PDB file of C-alpha atoms in Angstrom:
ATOM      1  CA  UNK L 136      64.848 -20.697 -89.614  1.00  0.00           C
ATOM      2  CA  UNK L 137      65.014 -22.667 -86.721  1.00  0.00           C
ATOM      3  CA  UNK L 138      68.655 -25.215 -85.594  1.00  0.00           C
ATOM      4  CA  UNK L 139      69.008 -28.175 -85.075  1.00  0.00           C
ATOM      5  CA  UNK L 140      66.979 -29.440 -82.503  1.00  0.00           C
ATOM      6  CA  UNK L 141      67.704 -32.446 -80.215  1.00  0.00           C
ATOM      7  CA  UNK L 142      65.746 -34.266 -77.395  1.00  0.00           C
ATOM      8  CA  UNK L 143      66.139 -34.853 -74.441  1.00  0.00           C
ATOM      9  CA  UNK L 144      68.787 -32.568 -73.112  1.00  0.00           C
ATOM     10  CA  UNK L 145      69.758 -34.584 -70.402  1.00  0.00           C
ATOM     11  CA  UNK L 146      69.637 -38.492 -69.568  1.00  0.00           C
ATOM     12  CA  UNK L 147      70.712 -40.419 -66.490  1.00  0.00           C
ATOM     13  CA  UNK L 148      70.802 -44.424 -67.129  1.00  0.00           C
ATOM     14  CA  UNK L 149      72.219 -47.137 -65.112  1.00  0.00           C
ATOM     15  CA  UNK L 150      73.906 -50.111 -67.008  1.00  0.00           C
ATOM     16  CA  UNK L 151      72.378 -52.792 -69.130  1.00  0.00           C
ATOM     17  CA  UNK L 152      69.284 -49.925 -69.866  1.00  0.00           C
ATOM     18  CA  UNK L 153      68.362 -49.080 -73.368  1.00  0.00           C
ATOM     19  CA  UNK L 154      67.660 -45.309 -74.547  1.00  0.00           C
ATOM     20  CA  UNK L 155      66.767 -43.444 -77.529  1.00  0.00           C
ATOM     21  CA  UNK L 156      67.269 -39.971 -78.439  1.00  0.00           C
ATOM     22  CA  UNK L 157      65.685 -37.797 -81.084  1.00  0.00           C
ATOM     23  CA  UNK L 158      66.998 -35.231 -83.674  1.00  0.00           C
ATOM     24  CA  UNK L 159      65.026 -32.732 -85.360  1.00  0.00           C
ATOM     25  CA  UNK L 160      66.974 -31.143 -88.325  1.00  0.00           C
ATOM     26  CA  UNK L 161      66.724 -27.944 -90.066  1.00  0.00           C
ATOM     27  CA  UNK L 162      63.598 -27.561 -92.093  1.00  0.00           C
ATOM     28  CA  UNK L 163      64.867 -28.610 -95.847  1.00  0.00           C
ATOM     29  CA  UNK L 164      67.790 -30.767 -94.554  1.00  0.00           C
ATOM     30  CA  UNK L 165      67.370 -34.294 -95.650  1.00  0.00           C
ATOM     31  CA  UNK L 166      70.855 -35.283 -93.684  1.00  0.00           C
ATOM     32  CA  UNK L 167      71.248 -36.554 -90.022  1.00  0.00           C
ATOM     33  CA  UNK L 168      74.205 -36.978 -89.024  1.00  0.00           C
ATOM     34  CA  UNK L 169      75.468 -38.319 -85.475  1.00  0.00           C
ATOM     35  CA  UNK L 170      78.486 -38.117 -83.309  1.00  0.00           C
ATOM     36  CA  UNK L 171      79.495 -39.110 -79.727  1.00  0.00           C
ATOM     37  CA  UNK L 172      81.910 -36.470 -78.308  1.00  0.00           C
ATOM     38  CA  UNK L 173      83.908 -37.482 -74.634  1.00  0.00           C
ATOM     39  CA  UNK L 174      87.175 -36.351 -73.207  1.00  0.00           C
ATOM     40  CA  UNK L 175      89.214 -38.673 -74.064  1.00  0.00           C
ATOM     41  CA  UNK L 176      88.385 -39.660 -77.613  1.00  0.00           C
ATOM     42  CA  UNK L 177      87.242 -36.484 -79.192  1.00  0.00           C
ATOM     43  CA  UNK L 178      84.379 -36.149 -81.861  1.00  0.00           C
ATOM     44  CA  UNK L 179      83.933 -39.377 -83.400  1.00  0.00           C
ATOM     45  CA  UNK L 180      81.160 -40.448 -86.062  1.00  0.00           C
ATOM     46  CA  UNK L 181      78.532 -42.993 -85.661  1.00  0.00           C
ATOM     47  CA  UNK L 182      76.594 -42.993 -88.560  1.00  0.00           C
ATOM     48  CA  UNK L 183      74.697 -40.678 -91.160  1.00  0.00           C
ATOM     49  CA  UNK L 184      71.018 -41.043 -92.236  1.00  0.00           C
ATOM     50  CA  UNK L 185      69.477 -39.590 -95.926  1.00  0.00           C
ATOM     51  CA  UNK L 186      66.205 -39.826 -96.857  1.00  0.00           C
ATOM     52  CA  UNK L 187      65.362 -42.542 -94.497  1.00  0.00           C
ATOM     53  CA  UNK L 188      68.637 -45.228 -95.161  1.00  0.00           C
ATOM     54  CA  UNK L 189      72.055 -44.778 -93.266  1.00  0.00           C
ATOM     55  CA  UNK L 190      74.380 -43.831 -95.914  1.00  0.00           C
ATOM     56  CA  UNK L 191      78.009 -44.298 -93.655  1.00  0.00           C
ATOM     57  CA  UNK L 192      78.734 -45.844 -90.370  1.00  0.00           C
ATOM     58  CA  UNK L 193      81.453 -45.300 -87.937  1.00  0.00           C
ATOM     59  CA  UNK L 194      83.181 -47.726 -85.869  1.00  0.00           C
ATOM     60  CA  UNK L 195      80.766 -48.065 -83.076  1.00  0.00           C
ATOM     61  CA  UNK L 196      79.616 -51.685 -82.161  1.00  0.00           C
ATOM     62  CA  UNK L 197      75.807 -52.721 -83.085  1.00  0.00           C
ATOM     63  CA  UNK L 198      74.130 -51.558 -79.428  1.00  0.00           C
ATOM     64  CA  UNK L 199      74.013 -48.067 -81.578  1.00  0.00           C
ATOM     65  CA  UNK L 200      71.753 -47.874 -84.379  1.00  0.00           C
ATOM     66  CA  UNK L 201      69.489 -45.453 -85.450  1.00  0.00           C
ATOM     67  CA  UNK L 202      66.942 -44.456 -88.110  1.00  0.00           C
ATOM     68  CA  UNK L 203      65.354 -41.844 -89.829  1.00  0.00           C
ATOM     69  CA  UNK L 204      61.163 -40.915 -90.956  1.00  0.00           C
ATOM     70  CA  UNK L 205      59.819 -39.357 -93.429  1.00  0.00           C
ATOM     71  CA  UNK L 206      60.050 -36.167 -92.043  1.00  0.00           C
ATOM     72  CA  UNK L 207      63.968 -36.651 -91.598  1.00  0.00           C
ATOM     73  CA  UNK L 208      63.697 -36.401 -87.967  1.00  0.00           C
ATOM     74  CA  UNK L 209      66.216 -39.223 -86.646  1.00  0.00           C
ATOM     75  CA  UNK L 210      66.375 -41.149 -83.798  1.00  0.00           C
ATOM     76  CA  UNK L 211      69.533 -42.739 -82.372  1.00  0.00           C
ATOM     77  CA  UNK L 212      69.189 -46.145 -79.741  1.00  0.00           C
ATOM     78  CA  UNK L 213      71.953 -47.622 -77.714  1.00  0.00           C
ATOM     79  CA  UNK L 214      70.895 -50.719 -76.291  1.00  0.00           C
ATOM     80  CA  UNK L 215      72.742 -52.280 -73.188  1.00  0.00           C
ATOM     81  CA  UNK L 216      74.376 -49.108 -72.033  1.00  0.00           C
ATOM     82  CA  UNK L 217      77.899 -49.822 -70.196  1.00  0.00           C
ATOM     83  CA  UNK L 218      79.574 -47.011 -68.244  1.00  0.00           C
ATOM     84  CA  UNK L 219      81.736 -46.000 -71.389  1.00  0.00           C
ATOM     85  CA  UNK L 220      78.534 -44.653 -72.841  1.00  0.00           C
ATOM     86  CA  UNK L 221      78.304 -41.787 -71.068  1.00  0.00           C
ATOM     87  CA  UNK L 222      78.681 -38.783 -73.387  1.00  0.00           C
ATOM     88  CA  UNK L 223      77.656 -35.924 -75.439  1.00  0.00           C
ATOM     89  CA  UNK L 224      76.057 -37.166 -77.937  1.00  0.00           C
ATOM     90  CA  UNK L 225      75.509 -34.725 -81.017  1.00  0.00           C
ATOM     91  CA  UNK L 226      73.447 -34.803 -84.441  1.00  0.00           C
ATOM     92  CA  UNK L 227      74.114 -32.671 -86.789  1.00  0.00           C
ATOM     93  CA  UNK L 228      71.869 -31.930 -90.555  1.00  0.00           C
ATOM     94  CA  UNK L 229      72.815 -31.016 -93.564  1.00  0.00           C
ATOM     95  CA  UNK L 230      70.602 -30.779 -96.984  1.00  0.00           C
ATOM     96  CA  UNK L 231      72.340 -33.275 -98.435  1.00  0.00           C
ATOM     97  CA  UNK L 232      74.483 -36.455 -98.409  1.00  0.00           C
ATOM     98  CA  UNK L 233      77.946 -35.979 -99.689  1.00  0.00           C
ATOM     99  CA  UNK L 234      81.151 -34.205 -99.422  1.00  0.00           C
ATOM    100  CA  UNK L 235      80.298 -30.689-100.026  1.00  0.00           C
ATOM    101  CA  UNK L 236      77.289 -29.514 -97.441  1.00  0.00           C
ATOM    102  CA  UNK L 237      77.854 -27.915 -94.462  1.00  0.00           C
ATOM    103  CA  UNK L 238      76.790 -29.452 -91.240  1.00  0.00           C
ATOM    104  CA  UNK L 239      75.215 -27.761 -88.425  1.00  0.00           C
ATOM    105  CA  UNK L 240      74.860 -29.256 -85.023  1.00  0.00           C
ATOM    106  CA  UNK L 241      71.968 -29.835 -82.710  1.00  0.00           C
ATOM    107  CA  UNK L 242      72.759 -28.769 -79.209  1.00  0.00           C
ATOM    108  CA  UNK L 243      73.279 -32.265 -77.747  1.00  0.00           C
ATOM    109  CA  UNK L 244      72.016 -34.655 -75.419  1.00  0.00           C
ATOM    110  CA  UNK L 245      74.001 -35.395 -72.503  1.00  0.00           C
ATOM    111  CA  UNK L 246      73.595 -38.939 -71.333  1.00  0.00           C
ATOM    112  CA  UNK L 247      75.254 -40.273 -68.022  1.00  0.00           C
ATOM    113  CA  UNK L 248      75.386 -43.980 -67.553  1.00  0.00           C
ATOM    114  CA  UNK L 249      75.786 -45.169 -63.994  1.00  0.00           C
TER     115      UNK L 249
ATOM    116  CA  UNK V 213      98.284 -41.818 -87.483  1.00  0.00           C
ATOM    117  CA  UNK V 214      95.715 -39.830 -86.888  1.00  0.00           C
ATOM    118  CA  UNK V 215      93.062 -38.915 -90.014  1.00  0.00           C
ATOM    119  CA  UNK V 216      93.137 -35.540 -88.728  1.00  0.00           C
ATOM    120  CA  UNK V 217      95.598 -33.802 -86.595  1.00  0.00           C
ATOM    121  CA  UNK V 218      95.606 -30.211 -85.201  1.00  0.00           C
ATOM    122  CA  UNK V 219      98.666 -28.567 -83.302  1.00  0.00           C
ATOM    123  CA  UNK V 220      98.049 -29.715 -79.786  1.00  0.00           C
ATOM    124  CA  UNK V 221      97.189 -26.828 -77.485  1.00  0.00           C
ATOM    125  CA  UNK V 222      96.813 -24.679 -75.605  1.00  0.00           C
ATOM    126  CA  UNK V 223      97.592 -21.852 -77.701  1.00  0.00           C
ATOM    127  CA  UNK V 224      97.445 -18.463 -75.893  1.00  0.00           C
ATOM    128  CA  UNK V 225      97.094 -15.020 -77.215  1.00  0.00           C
ATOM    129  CA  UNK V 226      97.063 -11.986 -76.378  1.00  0.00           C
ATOM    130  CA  UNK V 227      93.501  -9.440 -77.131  1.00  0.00           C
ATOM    131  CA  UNK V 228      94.456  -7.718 -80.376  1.00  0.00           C
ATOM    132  CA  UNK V 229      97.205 -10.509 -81.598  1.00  0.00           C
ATOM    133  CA  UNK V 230      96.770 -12.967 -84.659  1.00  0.00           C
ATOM    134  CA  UNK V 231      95.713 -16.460 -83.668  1.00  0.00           C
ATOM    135  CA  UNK V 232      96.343 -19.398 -85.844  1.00  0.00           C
ATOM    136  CA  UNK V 233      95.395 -22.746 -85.535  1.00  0.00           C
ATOM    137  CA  UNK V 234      96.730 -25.704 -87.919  1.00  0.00           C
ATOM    138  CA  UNK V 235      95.534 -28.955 -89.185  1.00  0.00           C
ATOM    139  CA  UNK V 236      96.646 -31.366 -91.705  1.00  0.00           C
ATOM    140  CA  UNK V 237      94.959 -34.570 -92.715  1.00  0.00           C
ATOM    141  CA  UNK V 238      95.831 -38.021 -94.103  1.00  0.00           C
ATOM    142  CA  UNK V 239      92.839 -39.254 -96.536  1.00  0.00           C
ATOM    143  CA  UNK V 240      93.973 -37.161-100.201  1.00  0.00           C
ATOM    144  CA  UNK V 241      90.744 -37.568-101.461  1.00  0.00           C
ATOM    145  CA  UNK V 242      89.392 -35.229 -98.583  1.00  0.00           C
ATOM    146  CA  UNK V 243      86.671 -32.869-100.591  1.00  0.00           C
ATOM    147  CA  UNK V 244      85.918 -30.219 -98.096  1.00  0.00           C
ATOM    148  CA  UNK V 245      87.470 -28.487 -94.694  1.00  0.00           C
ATOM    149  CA  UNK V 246      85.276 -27.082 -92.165  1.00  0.00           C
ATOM    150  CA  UNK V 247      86.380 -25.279 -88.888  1.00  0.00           C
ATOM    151  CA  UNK V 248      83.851 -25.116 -86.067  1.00  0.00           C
ATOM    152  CA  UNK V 249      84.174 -23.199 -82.795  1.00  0.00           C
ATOM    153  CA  UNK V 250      82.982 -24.908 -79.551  1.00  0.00           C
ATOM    154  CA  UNK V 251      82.544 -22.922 -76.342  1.00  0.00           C
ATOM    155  CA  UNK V 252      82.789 -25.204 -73.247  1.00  0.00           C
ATOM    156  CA  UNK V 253      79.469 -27.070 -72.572  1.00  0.00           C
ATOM    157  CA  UNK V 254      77.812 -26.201 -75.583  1.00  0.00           C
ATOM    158  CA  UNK V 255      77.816 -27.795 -79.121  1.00  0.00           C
ATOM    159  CA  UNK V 256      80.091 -27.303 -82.045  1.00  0.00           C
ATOM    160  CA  UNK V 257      79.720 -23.910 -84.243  1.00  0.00           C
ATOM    161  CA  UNK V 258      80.778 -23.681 -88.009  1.00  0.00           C
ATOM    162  CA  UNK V 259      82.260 -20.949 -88.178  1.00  0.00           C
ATOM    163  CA  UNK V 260      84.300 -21.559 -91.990  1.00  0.00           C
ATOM    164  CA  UNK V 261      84.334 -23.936 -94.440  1.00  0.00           C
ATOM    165  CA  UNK V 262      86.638 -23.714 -97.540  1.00  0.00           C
ATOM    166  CA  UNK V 263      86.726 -26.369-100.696  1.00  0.00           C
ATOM    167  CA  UNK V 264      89.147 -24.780-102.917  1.00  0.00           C
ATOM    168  CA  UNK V 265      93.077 -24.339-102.821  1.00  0.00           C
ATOM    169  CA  UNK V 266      94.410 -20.589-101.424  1.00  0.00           C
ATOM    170  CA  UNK V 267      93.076 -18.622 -98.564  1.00  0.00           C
ATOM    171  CA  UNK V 268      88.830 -17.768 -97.596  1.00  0.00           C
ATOM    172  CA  UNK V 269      88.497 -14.819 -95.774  1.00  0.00           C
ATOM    173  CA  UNK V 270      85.226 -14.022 -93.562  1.00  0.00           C
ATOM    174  CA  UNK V 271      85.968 -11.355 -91.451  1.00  0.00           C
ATOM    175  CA  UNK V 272      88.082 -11.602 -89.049  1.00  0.00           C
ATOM    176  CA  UNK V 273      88.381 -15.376 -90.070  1.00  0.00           C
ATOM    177  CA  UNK V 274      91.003 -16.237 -93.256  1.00  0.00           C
ATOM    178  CA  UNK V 275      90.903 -20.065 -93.981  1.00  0.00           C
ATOM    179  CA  UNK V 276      93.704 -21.239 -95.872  1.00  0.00           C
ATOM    180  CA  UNK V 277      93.836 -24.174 -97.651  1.00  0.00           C
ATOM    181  CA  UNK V 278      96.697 -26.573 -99.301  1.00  0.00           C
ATOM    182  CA  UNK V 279      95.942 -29.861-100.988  1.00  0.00           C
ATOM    183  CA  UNK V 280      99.222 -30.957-101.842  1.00  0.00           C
ATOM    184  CA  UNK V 281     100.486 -30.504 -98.466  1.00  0.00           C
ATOM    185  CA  UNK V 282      97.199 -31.641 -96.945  1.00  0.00           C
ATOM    186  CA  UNK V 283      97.194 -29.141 -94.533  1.00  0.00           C
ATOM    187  CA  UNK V 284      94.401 -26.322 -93.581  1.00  0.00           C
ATOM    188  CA  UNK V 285      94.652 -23.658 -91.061  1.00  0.00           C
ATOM    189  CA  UNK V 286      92.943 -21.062 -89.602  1.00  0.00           C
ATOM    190  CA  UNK V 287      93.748 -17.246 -88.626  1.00  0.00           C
ATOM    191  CA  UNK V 288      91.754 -15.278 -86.868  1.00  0.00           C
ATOM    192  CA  UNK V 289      92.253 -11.274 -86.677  1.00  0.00           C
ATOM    193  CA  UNK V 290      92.106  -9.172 -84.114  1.00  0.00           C
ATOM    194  CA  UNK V 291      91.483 -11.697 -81.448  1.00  0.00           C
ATOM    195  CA  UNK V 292      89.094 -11.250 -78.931  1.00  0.00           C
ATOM    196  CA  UNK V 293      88.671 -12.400 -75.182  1.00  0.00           C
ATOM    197  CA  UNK V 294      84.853 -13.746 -77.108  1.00  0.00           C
ATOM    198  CA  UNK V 295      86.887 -16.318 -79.291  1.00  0.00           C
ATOM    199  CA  UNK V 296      88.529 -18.306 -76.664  1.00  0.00           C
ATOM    200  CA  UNK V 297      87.234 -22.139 -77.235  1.00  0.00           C
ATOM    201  CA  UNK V 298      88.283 -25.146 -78.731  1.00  0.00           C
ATOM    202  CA  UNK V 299      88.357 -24.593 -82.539  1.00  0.00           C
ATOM    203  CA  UNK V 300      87.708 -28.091 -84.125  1.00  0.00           C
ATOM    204  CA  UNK V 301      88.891 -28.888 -87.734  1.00  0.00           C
ATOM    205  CA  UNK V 302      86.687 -31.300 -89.618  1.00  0.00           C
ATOM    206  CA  UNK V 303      87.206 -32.966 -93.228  1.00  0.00           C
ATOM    207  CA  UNK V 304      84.965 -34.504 -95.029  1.00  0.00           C
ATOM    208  CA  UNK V 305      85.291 -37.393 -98.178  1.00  0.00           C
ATOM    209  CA  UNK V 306      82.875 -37.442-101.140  1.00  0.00           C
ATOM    210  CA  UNK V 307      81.057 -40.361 -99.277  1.00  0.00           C
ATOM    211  CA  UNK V 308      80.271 -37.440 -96.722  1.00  0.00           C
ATOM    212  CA  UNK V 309      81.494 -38.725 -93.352  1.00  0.00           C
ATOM    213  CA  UNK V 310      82.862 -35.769 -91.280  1.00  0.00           C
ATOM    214  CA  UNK V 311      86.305 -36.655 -89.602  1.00  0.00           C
ATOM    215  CA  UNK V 312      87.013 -34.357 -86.697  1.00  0.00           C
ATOM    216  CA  UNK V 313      90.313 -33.223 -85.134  1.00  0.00           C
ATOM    217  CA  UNK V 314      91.201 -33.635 -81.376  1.00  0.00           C
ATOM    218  CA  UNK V 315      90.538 -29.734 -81.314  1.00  0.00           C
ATOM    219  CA  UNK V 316      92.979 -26.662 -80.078  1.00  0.00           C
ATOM    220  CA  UNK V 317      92.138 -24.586 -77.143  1.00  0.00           C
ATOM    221  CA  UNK V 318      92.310 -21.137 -77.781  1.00  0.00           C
ATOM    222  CA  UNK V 319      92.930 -18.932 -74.882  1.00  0.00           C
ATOM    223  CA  UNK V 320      92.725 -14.446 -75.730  1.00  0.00           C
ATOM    224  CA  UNK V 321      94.235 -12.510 -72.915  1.00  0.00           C
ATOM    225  CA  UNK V 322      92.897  -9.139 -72.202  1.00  0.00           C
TER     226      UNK V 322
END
């Protein structure tokens, strides 16, 4: 079965750009989850998607939002991209919504904002 | 206070020894523990997950679990030069948002 998959790989962005990225889960996982992972504050969660409405949110201001299709492929936008953006930024699918799935992560996109 | 803390590396061992890592958490209504393994540069592994009280043993990998004290760990056997990484405790509510440690660095010395 194929992972996680996650698109593009790498980004480079100046400032006040927007950019999307795009998560393909696991075939039969109906649960996107995404993180932004840096240095200095670690894993943190921005929001989770199930079939096709965000389910949790993180404490990220609105310049991130995402979505997800039919097909539970996700995307995740950041509009206005400042410097701090620049990141790993992870998704990660489970089959389904709750406290009990595990979650298995794409291999990232790293974005650079300059 | 953080939602989830693990002891704050680096933790050395050497090839052969027992290596255990440590995390409690603050949220009591925390349903299920996950520990992932994440080589430099590359994504976060799951390498465990336990819901229930007591230990979970894969392996070379025992996780341990203890509600009351809010605390979860993680020992691995028989460490090898192959499991140095950050090893990243995550726990996650019934509303299913993942919390994530600040991760320990895990260092095997041949």
């Amino acid at each position: 079965k194929a992972g996680v998959t996650q698109t593009p790989r790498y980004l480079i962005k100046t400032r006040g750009q927007q950019v999307t990225l795009s998560c393909s889960p696991i075939s039969g996982h109906r649960s996107v989850s995404w993180y932004q992972q840096t240095p200095g504050q670690g894993l943190q969660f921005l929001f989770e998607y199930f079939s096709e409405t965000q389910r949790n949110k993180g404490n990220f201001p609105g310049r991130f939002s995402g979505r997800q299709f039919s097909n539970s492929r996700s995307e995740m936008n950041v509009s206005t991209l400042e410097l701090g953006d620049s990141a790993l930024y992870l998704c990660a699918s489970s089959t389904r919504t709750g406290g009990f799935d595990e979650q298995f992560f794409g291999p990232g996109t790293r974005l650079t904002v300059l | 206070q953080k939602e989830v803390e693990q002891n704050s590396g680096p933790l050395s061992v050497p090839e052969g020894a027992i290596a255990s890592l440590n995390c409690t958490y603050s949220d009591r209504g925390s349903q299920s523990f996950f520990w992932y393994r994440q080589y430099s540069g590359k994504s976060p592994e799951l390498i465990m997950f336990i819901y229930s009280n007591g230990d979970k043993e894969d392996g070379r990998f025992t996780a341990q679990l203890n509600k009351a004290s809010q605390y979860v760990s993680l020992l691995i056997r028989d460490s090898q030069p192959s499991d140095s990484a950050t090893y990243l405790c995550a726990v996650r509510g019934n509303a299913g948002k993942s919390t994530f440690g600040d991760g320990t660095t895990l260092t095997v010395k041949p």
